Amino acid sequence: MGFATLQLTAIDCPQPLRLAEFYAAVLGGRIEGGEDDDWVELHLDGGRLAFQRAEDLTPPEWPRADRNSQQLHLDLTVTDMDAAHARVLELGARELDVDEDAHAGFRAFADPAGHPFCLCRA
């Protein structure tokens, strides 16, 4: 048995409010913090995501294991992959690995700050 509980996941980014708004549009939840804040939180039913200002962030490269590799990514379960795919692009994500014919069960994207995340079939 562990001795700690997970408080939140913090994500570095140049514009904390902008990234919080992106994930709020994808996941729902309530944002605490504003445009001038260096720390903005997204409160979700299952926990919290925090977005911390990092002006000179170098986004990770997908997929790379040698340099500028991802250090973590979020897997988000969706029931309608095609609708979710279109929506995240509309919100400012960009495609990383979206081989739609492979039926891999997931598609990889970069959020507006360049962090990888995956949409996964329910």
N, CA and C of each residue as an Amber inpcrd file, in Angstrom:
protein
   366
   0.8400000  -1.1760000   0.0000000   0.0000000   0.0000000   0.0000000
   0.8860000   1.2400000   0.0000000   0.5130000   2.2200000  -0.8110000
   1.2750000   3.4480000  -0.9020000   1.0520000   4.3410000   0.3050000
   1.8570000   5.3640000   0.4070000   1.7520000   6.2970000   1.5300000
   1.3880000   7.7050000   1.0780000   1.1440000   7.8810000  -0.2500000
   0.7910000   9.1940000  -0.7770000  -0.3520000   9.0500000  -1.7670000
  -0.9950000  10.1680000  -2.0710000  -2.0200000  10.1930000  -3.0970000
  -1.6400000  11.2490000  -4.1310000  -2.0370000  11.0240000  -5.3500000
  -1.7390000  11.9540000  -6.4250000  -2.5620000  13.2230000  -6.2480000
  -1.8870000  14.3570000  -6.1820000  -2.5740000  15.6380000  -6.0050000
  -3.0400000  16.1760000  -7.3470000  -2.1350000  16.2250000  -8.3390000
  -2.4630000  16.7310000  -9.6650000  -1.3470000  16.4010000 -10.6190000
  -1.5720000  16.6450000 -11.8860000  -0.5400000  16.5430000 -12.9080000
  -0.3000000  17.9480000 -13.4320000   0.9500000  18.4150000 -13.3860000
   1.3020000  19.7630000 -13.8330000   1.9830000  19.6810000 -15.1940000
   1.6060000  20.5820000 -16.0810000   2.1110000  20.5980000 -17.4410000
   2.7180000  21.9730000 -17.7240000   3.9810000  22.0050000 -18.1240000
   4.6220000  23.2680000 -18.4970000   4.1070000  23.7300000 -19.8510000
   3.9680000  25.0490000 -20.0130000   3.4850000  25.6100000 -21.2730000
   3.7100000  27.1220000 -21.2740000   3.7680000  27.7420000 -22.4380000
   3.9600000  29.1890000 -22.4790000   2.7220000  29.9880000 -22.0840000
   1.5230000  29.4470000 -22.3160000   0.2770000  30.1610000 -22.0290000
  -0.6530000  29.2710000 -21.2020000  -0.5390000  29.3180000 -19.8650000
  -1.3140000  28.4190000 -19.0200000  -2.8280000  28.4920000 -19.2370000
  -3.3820000  29.6770000 -19.3210000  -4.8350000  29.7740000 -19.4890000
  -5.2650000  29.1870000 -20.8250000  -4.5300000  29.4690000 -21.8840000
  -4.8810000  28.9490000 -23.2120000  -4.8950000  27.4250000 -23.2120000
  -3.8950000  26.8000000 -22.5770000  -3.8530000  25.3400000 -22.5510000
  -4.9380000  24.7770000 -21.6390000  -5.2140000  25.4480000 -20.5310000
  -6.3160000  25.0210000 -19.6590000  -7.6380000  25.0760000 -20.4150000
  -7.8320000  26.1100000 -21.2200000  -9.0630000  26.2230000 -22.0050000
  -9.1700000  25.1040000 -23.0390000  -8.0510000  24.7460000 -23.6540000
  -8.0480000  23.6290000 -24.6020000  -8.5180000  22.3530000 -23.9120000
  -7.8890000  22.0160000 -22.7710000  -8.2550000  20.7730000 -22.0940000
  -9.6430000  20.8470000 -21.4630000 -10.1040000  22.0240000 -21.0660000
 -11.4720000  22.1620000 -20.5620000 -12.4740000  21.8840000 -21.6760000
 -12.1710000  22.3160000 -22.8990000 -13.0550000  22.0380000 -24.0230000
 -13.0860000  20.5490000 -24.3460000 -11.9660000  19.8570000 -24.1210000
 -11.8860000  18.4230000 -24.3940000 -12.4870000  17.6050000 -23.2510000
 -12.1570000  17.9480000 -22.0010000 -12.5010000  17.1260000 -20.8430000
 -13.6350000  17.6700000 -19.9830000 -13.9970000  18.9320000 -20.1800000
 -14.9480000  19.5710000 -19.2610000 -14.1810000  20.1110000 -18.0700000
 -14.8690000  20.3490000 -16.9810000 -14.2150000  20.8150000 -15.7680000
 -14.3130000  22.3110000 -15.5840000 -13.6890000  22.7740000 -14.5250000
 -13.7540000  24.1800000 -14.1090000 -12.3410000  24.7280000 -14.0100000
 -12.1080000  25.8760000 -14.6460000 -10.7910000  26.5120000 -14.6560000
 -10.6860000  27.4950000 -13.5040000  -9.5470000  27.4570000 -12.8130000
  -9.2220000  28.4580000 -11.7920000  -7.9120000  29.1240000 -12.1970000
  -7.9620000  30.4240000 -12.3960000  -6.7920000  31.1890000 -12.7940000
  -7.1130000  32.0090000 -14.0250000  -6.2360000  32.9600000 -14.3210000
  -6.5000000  33.8600000 -15.4250000  -5.3210000  34.0430000 -16.3380000
  -5.4880000  34.9320000 -17.3000000  -4.5000000  35.1770000 -18.3590000
  -3.1280000  35.5470000 -17.8040000  -3.0640000  36.3190000 -16.7330000
  -1.7850000  36.7750000 -16.1930000  -1.1810000  35.8320000 -15.1610000
  -1.8830000  34.7580000 -14.8520000  -1.3990000  33.8220000 -13.8350000
  -0.3510000  32.8770000 -14.4100000   0.6650000  32.5790000 -13.5970000
   1.7030000  31.6260000 -13.9860000   1.2780000  30.1840000 -13.7220000
   0.1670000  30.0060000 -13.0160000  -0.3280000  28.6840000 -12.6310000
  -1.8410000  28.7030000 -12.7760000  -2.3850000  27.8470000 -13.6240000
  -3.8260000  27.7520000 -13.8370000  -4.2110000  26.2940000 -13.6370000
  -5.3160000  26.0550000 -12.9390000  -5.7620000  24.6830000 -12.6890000
  -7.0680000  24.3910000 -13.3950000  -7.1990000  23.1480000 -13.8440000
  -8.4360000  22.6290000 -14.3890000  -8.9230000  21.5520000 -13.4300000
 -10.0450000  21.8040000 -12.7750000 -10.6230000  20.8670000 -11.8190000
 -11.5990000  19.9530000 -12.5510000 -11.3370000  18.6590000 -12.4850000
 -12.1280000  17.6300000 -13.1600000 -12.7780000  16.7280000 -12.1290000
 -13.7540000  15.9510000 -12.5420000 -14.3690000  14.9910000 -11.6280000
 -13.3440000  14.0190000 -11.0590000 -12.3640000  13.6010000 -11.8710000
 -11.3960000  12.6080000 -11.4420000 -10.0730000  13.1630000 -10.9560000
  -9.9390000  14.4700000 -10.7950000  -8.6720000  15.0330000 -10.3370000
  -8.4460000  16.4200000 -10.9050000  -7.1690000  16.8100000 -10.9530000
  -6.8230000  18.1440000 -11.4430000  -5.6410000  18.0820000 -12.3930000
  -5.6850000  18.9600000 -13.3770000  -4.5290000  19.2450000 -14.2150000
  -4.1290000  20.6790000 -13.9200000  -2.8380000  20.9190000 -13.8290000
  -2.3390000  22.2720000 -13.6230000  -1.4420000  22.6350000 -14.7940000
  -1.4450000  23.9100000 -15.1460000  -0.6700000  24.4070000 -16.2720000
   0.2230000  25.5150000 -15.7510000   1.5340000  25.2930000 -15.8700000
   2.5330000  26.1840000 -15.2830000   3.2930000  26.9020000 -16.4000000
   3.4070000  28.2280000 -16.2630000   4.0660000  29.0230000 -17.2960000
   5.5400000  28.6330000 -17.4410000   5.9210000  28.3430000 -18.6750000
   7.3130000  28.0640000 -19.0570000   7.5000000  28.7380000 -20.4080000
   7.9350000  29.9820000 -20.3780000   8.0080000  30.8080000 -21.5880000
   8.8310000  30.1840000 -22.7080000   9.9380000  29.5600000 -22.3780000
  10.8550000  29.0400000 -23.3970000  10.7370000  27.5290000 -23.5800000
   9.5560000  26.9980000 -23.3760000   9.3400000  25.5570000 -23.5050000
   9.7170000  25.0780000 -24.9050000  10.4850000  23.9980000 -24.9560000
  10.7460000  23.3060000 -26.2110000   9.8620000  22.0730000 -26.2170000
   8.8360000  22.0460000 -27.0770000   7.9280000  20.8970000 -27.0750000
   8.6660000  19.6100000 -27.4170000   8.2060000  18.4910000 -26.8720000
   8.8130000  17.2060000 -27.2040000   8.5400000  16.8350000 -28.6510000
   9.3670000  15.9450000 -29.1840000   9.1770000  15.4390000 -30.5350000
   8.5350000  14.0670000 -30.4480000   7.7040000  13.7490000 -31.3980000
   6.9710000  12.4690000 -31.4040000   7.3780000  11.6850000 -32.6240000
   7.6550000  10.4360000 -32.5360000   8.1960000   9.7690000 -31.3500000
   9.7080000   9.8860000 -31.3650000  10.3010000  10.1810000 -30.2750000
  11.7570000  10.2880000 -30.1330000  12.1360000   9.6820000 -28.7890000
  13.2160000   8.9760000 -28.7650000  13.7190000   8.4450000 -27.5060000
  15.0620000   9.0490000 -27.1360000  15.6860000   9.7740000 -28.0770000
  17.0410000  10.2490000 -27.8150000  17.0680000  11.6670000 -27.2380000
  16.4220000  12.6390000 -27.8800000  16.4290000  14.0040000 -27.3570000
  15.0620000  14.6340000 -27.6100000  14.7200000  15.5780000 -26.7710000
  13.4060000  16.2100000 -26.8530000  12.2830000  15.1830000 -26.8820000
  12.4820000  14.0850000 -26.1650000  11.4530000  13.0480000 -26.1530000
  10.3330000  13.4490000 -25.2150000   9.1810000  12.8610000 -25.4610000
   8.0730000  13.1030000 -24.5470000   8.4510000  12.5650000 -23.1740000
   8.0050000  13.2150000 -22.1490000   8.2750000  12.7400000 -20.8080000
   7.0310000  12.1200000 -20.1990000   5.8900000  12.5350000 -20.6790000
   4.6310000  11.8990000 -20.3390000   3.6190000  12.3530000 -21.3620000
   2.5160000  11.6440000 -21.4580000   1.4100000  12.0990000 -22.2890000
   0.1170000  11.6030000 -21.6850000  -0.9710000  12.2530000 -22.0320000
  -2.2900000  11.8850000 -21.5380000  -2.9720000  10.9750000 -22.5510000
  -3.6050000   9.9150000 -22.0740000  -4.4650000   9.0640000 -22.8930000
  -5.8960000   9.4080000 -22.5270000  -6.6790000   9.8370000 -23.4950000
  -8.0510000  10.2700000 -23.2760000  -8.9950000   9.3300000 -24.0190000
  -9.9090000   8.6870000 -23.2980000 -10.8460000   7.7430000 -23.8890000
 -12.0050000   8.4940000 -24.5350000 -12.3410000   8.1060000 -25.7660000
 -13.4580000   8.7180000 -26.4850000 -14.3650000   7.6270000 -27.0480000
 -15.6400000   7.9420000 -27.1990000 -16.5810000   6.9690000 -27.7600000
 -16.7200000   7.1230000 -29.2660000 -16.4890000   8.3150000 -29.7950000
 -16.5710000   8.5610000 -31.2310000 -15.2320000   9.1520000 -31.6880000
 -14.3540000   8.2780000 -32.1790000 -13.0000000   8.6900000 -32.5310000
 -12.9880000   9.7870000 -33.5910000 -13.7780000   9.6330000 -34.6290000
 -13.7470000  10.6100000 -35.7140000 -14.2440000  11.9830000 -35.2590000
 -15.2890000  12.0160000 -34.4640000 -15.8040000  13.2930000 -33.9550000
 -14.7900000  13.9380000 -33.0130000 -14.1670000  13.1450000 -32.1370000
 -13.1670000  13.6740000 -31.2080000 -11.9460000  14.1760000 -31.9700000
 -11.5440000  13.4410000 -32.9990000 -10.4160000  13.8310000 -33.8490000
 -10.6790000  15.2220000 -34.4450000 -11.8330000  15.3920000 -35.0450000
 -12.1780000  16.6830000 -35.6580000 -12.2260000  17.7950000 -34.6170000
 -12.7620000  17.4910000 -33.4460000 -12.9190000  18.5180000 -32.4060000
 -11.5680000  18.9910000 -31.8650000 -10.6300000  18.0680000 -31.5910000
  -9.3350000  18.5120000 -31.0510000  -8.5770000  19.3420000 -32.0790000
  -8.7110000  19.0160000 -33.3590000  -8.0780000  19.8390000 -34.3980000
  -8.7000000  21.2320000 -34.4210000 -10.0160000  21.2890000 -34.2970000
 -10.7240000  22.5670000 -34.2550000 -10.2650000  23.4140000 -33.0690000
  -9.9050000  22.7620000 -31.9660000  -9.4750000  23.4520000 -30.7500000
  -7.9980000  23.8510000 -30.7820000  -7.2640000  23.4270000 -31.8000000
  -5.8710000  23.8470000 -31.9170000  -4.8400000  22.7500000 -31.8170000
  -5.2590000  21.5000000 -31.6990000  -4.3010000  20.3850000 -31.6850000
  -3.7790000  20.1600000 -33.1050000  -2.6620000  19.4320000 -33.1930000
  -2.1650000  19.0150000 -34.5050000  -1.8900000  17.5160000 -34.4670000
  -2.0210000  16.8950000 -35.6100000  -1.8550000  15.4490000 -35.7240000
  -0.3940000  15.0470000 -35.6000000  -0.1420000  13.9560000 -34.8750000
   1.1930000  13.3680000 -34.7790000   1.2220000  11.9860000 -35.4220000
   0.3130000  11.1120000 -35.0120000   0.2670000   9.7340000 -35.5030000
  -1.1980000   9.3290000 -35.5590000  -1.7790000   9.4420000 -36.7420000
  -3.2230000   9.2050000 -36.8660000  -3.5260000   8.2400000 -38.0020000
  -2.7940000   7.1370000 -38.0400000  -2.9940000   6.1170000 -39.0620000
  -4.3940000   5.5460000 -38.9110000  -5.3340000   6.1390000 -39.6200000
  -6.7450000   5.7820000 -39.4630000  -7.0640000   4.3930000 -40.0010000
  -6.2600000   3.8550000 -40.9050000  -6.5380000   2.5480000 -41.4880000
  -5.9750000   1.3980000 -40.6660000  -5.0830000   1.7030000 -39.7270000
  -4.4200000   0.6460000 -38.9600000  -5.2980000   0.0910000 -37.8450000
  -6.3570000   0.7890000 -37.4860000  -7.2460000   0.3630000 -36.3940000
  -6.4590000   0.0890000 -35.1180000  -5.4740000   0.9270000 -34.8390000
  -4.6090000   0.7400000 -33.6730000  -5.3450000   0.9940000 -32.3620000
  -6.4620000   1.6700000 -32.4130000  -7.1880000   1.9570000 -31.1770000
  -6.8260000   3.2940000 -30.5700000  -5.8790000   4.0060000 -31.1680000
  -5.5310000   5.3280000 -30.6550000  -5.0310000   6.2040000 -31.7980000
  -5.0710000   7.5020000 -31.5630000  -4.4970000   8.4910000 -32.4740000
  -3.7430000   9.4960000 -31.6160000  -2.5460000   9.8550000 -32.0240000
  -1.6890000  10.7650000 -31.2570000  -1.7430000  12.1750000 -31.8450000
  -1.7950000  13.1500000 -30.9510000  -1.8690000  14.5600000 -31.3170000
  -0.9030000  15.3420000 -30.4330000  -0.6580000  16.5800000 -30.8130000
   0.0440000  17.5340000 -29.9580000  -0.9680000  18.6060000 -29.5630000
  -1.0010000  18.9640000 -28.2890000  -1.8760000  20.0390000 -27.8420000
  -1.3080000  21.3750000 -28.3370000  -1.9970000  22.4920000 -28.1080000
  -1.5090000  23.7670000 -28.6350000  -0.1140000  24.1730000 -28.1650000
   0.3630000  23.6300000 -27.0400000   1.7150000  23.9240000 -26.5640000
   2.7320000  22.9000000 -27.0570000   2.2740000  21.8670000 -27.7660000
   3.1670000  20.8680000 -28.3340000   3.2790000  19.5740000 -27.5510000
   2.5610000  19.4170000 -26.4300000   2.6180000  18.1780000 -25.6520000
   1.8120000  17.0790000 -26.3380000   2.3700000  15.8760000 -26.4240000
   1.6190000  14.7720000 -27.0080000   0.4590000  14.3380000 -26.1160000
  -0.6300000  13.9310000 -26.7450000  -1.7180000  13.2480000 -26.0540000
  -2.3640000  12.3040000 -27.0560000  -3.0400000  11.2960000 -26.5530000
  -3.6880000  10.3170000 -27.4400000  -5.1770000  10.2820000 -27.1760000
  -5.9410000  10.1520000 -28.2500000  -7.3500000   9.7960000 -28.1520000
  -7.4020000   8.2820000 -28.3120000  -8.0500000   7.6140000 -27.3750000
  -8.1100000   6.1550000 -27.3640000  -9.5730000   5.7010000 -27.4830000
  -9.7780000   4.6660000 -28.2840000 -11.1350000   4.1300000 -28.4360000
 -11.6300000   3.5720000 -27.1140000 -12.9030000   3.8240000 -26.8360000
 -13.5170000   3.3130000 -25.5990000 -13.5890000   1.8040000 -25.6470000
